[in-house]
Amino acid sequence: MTSSHSAATASVTVDAPSRLHLGFLDPSGSLGRRFASLGMVIDGFDTCVEMRAADRNTVSVASHLAANVAGPAQERMTRYLAVLQRETGRHAPASLQLQATPPAHSGFGSGTQLALACGRAFCRFHGLDPSTRALAAMLGRGERSGVGLAGFDQGGLLLDGGPGADGTVAPLISRIAFPEAWRVLLLLDDRIDGLSGQAERVAMERLPPFPRSLAADLCHQVLMRVLPGALEGVFEPFAEGVSALQRLIGDYFAPAQGGSMYTSAAVGRALEWVRAHHQAGIGQSSWGPTGFAIVRSADEAESILGGMRAAGVLDPALRAVVVRGRNRGATLRQS
């Protein structure tokens, strides 16, 4: 980090993609390393941040974003800007604006993407080029999972090895391009927030030790079903492996989210219908409430959605969205 802001750089815009967290492999660290995460990056739910030169520091949120998003996001961005200026020694005033963001506390990893988007916009604006891992450490992200960081860099289906004993960010073990034809049917329940912050930490601390035998089973599912299925484009083992991972880890976390693997009962009812009638990789991203069904094609996603409506299992309060997997990371525009 040695260069300074050039007057030729009027603005920098960063679009950061969302991720789905498909599950931890060993929350208790039976072999020494805790967590280890499987996740994937998706299109359609970007976080967009713009930084411009200004006479004084200003942080704002686009007017079309909901008020319950604007306040917390603006507070975080103000904090990030102060940290970035302090840590880099670059104090030129700037305007930082949030232009788009997915729902917070819904399973999209929006907090990490907001931090990284702010960090990358700030650093590019000033001609700096730290690694994403360095930005995450600076801004206090990536405490458990490295999937959001790797997703910001390159997209795809991602597996990390869990954070180091000294708190270093989880290393990326595998990155596989998500098959282009496959789709993800998302079910969003905007009435509910998933756990986050201190409530999340307390919930994690209250859970019993995760059995080593189950951790071994999860690793087996991922190594011998999920990853090779995605790599070869063979759907059945991939879907079965994801669903098995979700059932096992979901049962473990159920006491912290109302006794079910789903934070939203409405999402759970709809996805259990999908499980009974279709082959899909089914589960909940992180603490939810967003649920997902990974399917073979866009046509199948629409057919399943129509079937849920016809069967009366899709609560009118839910939002259903079909998205692609995304095999690229954040994009940056500079002017």
Short mmCIF file of N, CA and C in Angstrom, two decimals, residues 115-183:
data_model
loop_
_atom_site.label_atom_id
_atom_site.label_comp_id
_atom_site.label_asym_id
_atom_site.label_seq_id
_atom_site.Cartn_x
_atom_site.Cartn_y
_atom_site.Cartn_z
N ALA A 115 -18.58 -4.89 3.79
CA ALA A 115 -17.25 -4.50 4.27
C ALA A 115 -16.22 -4.59 3.16
N LEU A 116 -16.22 -5.69 2.42
CA LEU A 116 -15.23 -5.87 1.37
C LEU A 116 -15.44 -4.90 0.22
N ALA A 117 -16.70 -4.62 -0.12
CA ALA A 117 -16.97 -3.66 -1.19
C ALA A 117 -16.49 -2.27 -0.80
N CYS A 118 -16.76 -1.87 0.44
CA CYS A 118 -16.26 -0.57 0.92
C CYS A 118 -14.74 -0.54 0.90
N GLY A 119 -14.14 -1.62 1.40
CA GLY A 119 -12.68 -1.68 1.46
C GLY A 119 -12.04 -1.63 0.09
N ARG A 120 -12.59 -2.41 -0.86
CA ARG A 120 -12.00 -2.44 -2.20
C ARG A 120 -12.21 -1.11 -2.92
N ALA A 121 -13.38 -0.49 -2.78
CA ALA A 121 -13.63 0.81 -3.41
C ALA A 121 -12.67 1.86 -2.85
N PHE A 122 -12.51 1.88 -1.54
CA PHE A 122 -11.60 2.84 -0.91
C PHE A 122 -10.17 2.65 -1.40
N CYS A 123 -9.72 1.41 -1.39
CA CYS A 123 -8.32 1.16 -1.76
C CYS A 123 -8.05 1.43 -3.23
N ARG A 124 -8.98 1.06 -4.11
CA ARG A 124 -8.77 1.36 -5.53
C ARG A 124 -8.79 2.87 -5.76
N PHE A 125 -9.67 3.56 -5.06
CA PHE A 125 -9.75 5.01 -5.17
C PHE A 125 -8.41 5.66 -4.84
N HIS A 126 -7.71 5.07 -3.87
CA HIS A 126 -6.42 5.62 -3.43
C HIS A 126 -5.22 4.91 -4.07
N GLY A 127 -5.47 4.05 -5.05
CA GLY A 127 -4.37 3.38 -5.72
C GLY A 127 -3.70 2.30 -4.89
N LEU A 128 -4.41 1.75 -3.93
CA LEU A 128 -3.88 0.69 -3.07
C LEU A 128 -4.43 -0.66 -3.52
N ASP A 129 -3.70 -1.73 -3.24
CA ASP A 129 -4.14 -3.05 -3.70
C ASP A 129 -3.87 -4.14 -2.66
N PRO A 130 -4.47 -4.03 -1.47
CA PRO A 130 -4.29 -5.09 -0.47
C PRO A 130 -5.07 -6.34 -0.88
N SER A 131 -4.69 -7.48 -0.33
CA SER A 131 -5.44 -8.70 -0.58
C SER A 131 -6.81 -8.62 0.10
N THR A 132 -7.73 -9.42 -0.37
CA THR A 132 -9.04 -9.49 0.26
C THR A 132 -8.92 -9.98 1.69
N ARG A 133 -8.01 -10.92 1.94
CA ARG A 133 -7.80 -11.39 3.31
C ARG A 133 -7.34 -10.26 4.21
N ALA A 134 -6.46 -9.39 3.69
CA ALA A 134 -5.98 -8.26 4.49
C ALA A 134 -7.11 -7.28 4.77
N LEU A 135 -7.96 -7.03 3.77
CA LEU A 135 -9.12 -6.16 3.99
C LEU A 135 -10.05 -6.74 5.04
N ALA A 136 -10.30 -8.04 4.96
CA ALA A 136 -11.19 -8.69 5.92
C ALA A 136 -10.65 -8.56 7.34
N ALA A 137 -9.36 -8.78 7.50
CA ALA A 137 -8.75 -8.66 8.83
C ALA A 137 -8.86 -7.22 9.33
N MET A 138 -8.64 -6.26 8.46
CA MET A 138 -8.71 -4.85 8.82
C MET A 138 -10.11 -4.46 9.29
N LEU A 139 -11.12 -5.05 8.63
CA LEU A 139 -12.51 -4.64 8.89
C LEU A 139 -13.27 -5.64 9.76
N GLY A 140 -12.57 -6.64 10.29
CA GLY A 140 -13.19 -7.55 11.25
C GLY A 140 -14.16 -8.54 10.66
N ARG A 141 -13.88 -9.05 9.45
CA ARG A 141 -14.76 -10.03 8.82
C ARG A 141 -14.02 -11.36 8.63
N GLY A 142 -14.80 -12.43 8.33
CA GLY A 142 -14.20 -13.74 8.10
C GLY A 142 -13.80 -14.46 9.36
N GLU A 143 -14.52 -14.21 10.44
CA GLU A 143 -14.18 -14.81 11.74
C GLU A 143 -14.32 -16.33 11.73
N ARG A 144 -15.37 -16.85 11.07
CA ARG A 144 -15.59 -18.29 11.03
C ARG A 144 -15.42 -18.87 9.63
N SER A 145 -16.03 -18.23 8.67
CA SER A 145 -16.05 -18.78 7.31
C SER A 145 -15.21 -17.95 6.36
N GLY A 146 -14.50 -18.63 5.46
CA GLY A 146 -13.75 -17.95 4.42
C GLY A 146 -14.48 -17.92 3.10
N VAL A 147 -15.70 -18.47 3.06
CA VAL A 147 -16.45 -18.57 1.81
C VAL A 147 -16.78 -17.19 1.24
N GLY A 148 -17.18 -16.25 2.10
CA GLY A 148 -17.51 -14.91 1.63
C GLY A 148 -16.33 -14.20 1.01
N LEU A 149 -15.14 -14.41 1.59
CA LEU A 149 -13.94 -13.77 1.06
C LEU A 149 -13.56 -14.37 -0.29
N ALA A 150 -13.55 -15.69 -0.36
CA ALA A 150 -13.21 -16.35 -1.62
C ALA A 150 -14.26 -16.05 -2.69
N GLY A 151 -15.52 -15.96 -2.28
CA GLY A 151 -16.57 -15.63 -3.22
C GLY A 151 -16.42 -14.23 -3.78
N PHE A 152 -16.00 -13.30 -2.94
CA PHE A 152 -15.74 -11.93 -3.39
C PHE A 152 -14.65 -11.91 -4.46
N ASP A 153 -13.66 -12.78 -4.30
CA ASP A 153 -12.54 -12.81 -5.24
C ASP A 153 -12.86 -13.53 -6.54
N GLN A 154 -13.57 -14.68 -6.46
CA GLN A 154 -13.64 -15.51 -7.66
C GLN A 154 -14.95 -16.25 -7.90
N GLY A 155 -15.92 -16.19 -7.00
CA GLY A 155 -17.18 -16.89 -7.23
C GLY A 155 -17.00 -18.39 -7.23
N GLY A 156 -18.07 -19.11 -7.63
CA GLY A 156 -18.02 -20.56 -7.74
C GLY A 156 -18.53 -21.29 -6.51
N LEU A 157 -18.33 -22.61 -6.53
CA LEU A 157 -18.63 -23.48 -5.39
C LEU A 157 -17.35 -23.59 -4.58
N LEU A 158 -17.41 -23.28 -3.29
CA LEU A 158 -16.21 -23.06 -2.49
C LEU A 158 -16.20 -23.91 -1.23
N LEU A 159 -15.02 -24.39 -0.87
CA LEU A 159 -14.81 -25.12 0.38
C LEU A 159 -13.60 -24.54 1.08
N ASP A 160 -13.78 -24.11 2.33
CA ASP A 160 -12.62 -23.63 3.09
C ASP A 160 -12.29 -24.59 4.22
N GLY A 161 -11.10 -24.40 4.80
CA GLY A 161 -10.60 -25.32 5.81
C GLY A 161 -10.77 -24.87 7.24
N GLY A 162 -11.58 -23.84 7.47
CA GLY A 162 -11.78 -23.34 8.82
C GLY A 162 -10.65 -22.41 9.23
N PRO A 163 -10.92 -21.46 10.12
CA PRO A 163 -9.89 -20.51 10.55
C PRO A 163 -8.78 -21.19 11.33
N GLY A 164 -7.60 -20.58 11.30
CA GLY A 164 -6.47 -21.11 12.05
C GLY A 164 -6.64 -20.89 13.54
N ALA A 165 -5.84 -21.58 14.32
CA ALA A 165 -5.91 -21.45 15.78
C ALA A 165 -5.60 -20.03 16.23
N ASP A 166 -4.82 -19.30 15.43
CA ASP A 166 -4.48 -17.92 15.77
C ASP A 166 -5.48 -16.92 15.21
N GLY A 167 -6.58 -17.42 14.64
CA GLY A 167 -7.61 -16.54 14.12
C GLY A 167 -7.43 -16.12 12.68
N THR A 168 -6.40 -16.63 12.01
CA THR A 168 -6.22 -16.29 10.60
C THR A 168 -7.41 -16.80 9.78
N VAL A 169 -7.70 -16.08 8.71
CA VAL A 169 -8.86 -16.40 7.88
C VAL A 169 -8.73 -17.81 7.30
N ALA A 170 -9.86 -18.50 7.23
CA ALA A 170 -9.88 -19.88 6.73
C ALA A 170 -9.30 -19.96 5.32
N PRO A 171 -8.39 -20.91 5.07
CA PRO A 171 -7.82 -21.06 3.73
C PRO A 171 -8.81 -21.71 2.78
N LEU A 172 -8.74 -21.34 1.52
CA LEU A 172 -9.58 -21.94 0.49
C LEU A 172 -8.97 -23.28 0.07
N ILE A 173 -9.75 -24.35 0.20
CA ILE A 173 -9.29 -25.69 -0.15
C ILE A 173 -9.68 -26.05 -1.58
N SER A 174 -10.90 -25.70 -1.96
CA SER A 174 -11.40 -26.08 -3.28
C SER A 174 -12.29 -24.99 -3.85
N ARG A 175 -12.12 -24.75 -5.16
CA ARG A 175 -13.01 -23.85 -5.88
C ARG A 175 -13.37 -24.54 -7.19
N ILE A 176 -14.66 -24.79 -7.39
CA ILE A 176 -15.15 -25.48 -8.59
C ILE A 176 -16.18 -24.58 -9.25
N ALA A 177 -16.12 -24.48 -10.56
CA ALA A 177 -17.14 -23.72 -11.29
C ALA A 177 -18.49 -24.40 -11.14
N PHE A 178 -19.49 -23.64 -10.73
CA PHE A 178 -20.84 -24.18 -10.58
C PHE A 178 -21.41 -24.42 -11.97
N PRO A 179 -21.99 -25.59 -12.23
CA PRO A 179 -22.50 -25.90 -13.58
C PRO A 179 -23.48 -24.85 -14.10
N GLU A 180 -23.27 -24.44 -15.33
CA GLU A 180 -24.03 -23.33 -15.91
C GLU A 180 -25.52 -23.61 -16.00
N ALA A 181 -25.91 -24.86 -16.26
CA ALA A 181 -27.33 -25.17 -16.46
C ALA A 181 -28.11 -25.23 -15.16
N TRP A 182 -27.45 -25.55 -14.06
CA TRP A 182 -28.15 -25.70 -12.79
C TRP A 182 -28.68 -24.36 -12.30
N ARG A 183 -29.74 -24.41 -11.53
CA ARG A 183 -30.34 -23.20 -10.98
C ARG A 183 -30.60 -23.38 -9.48
#
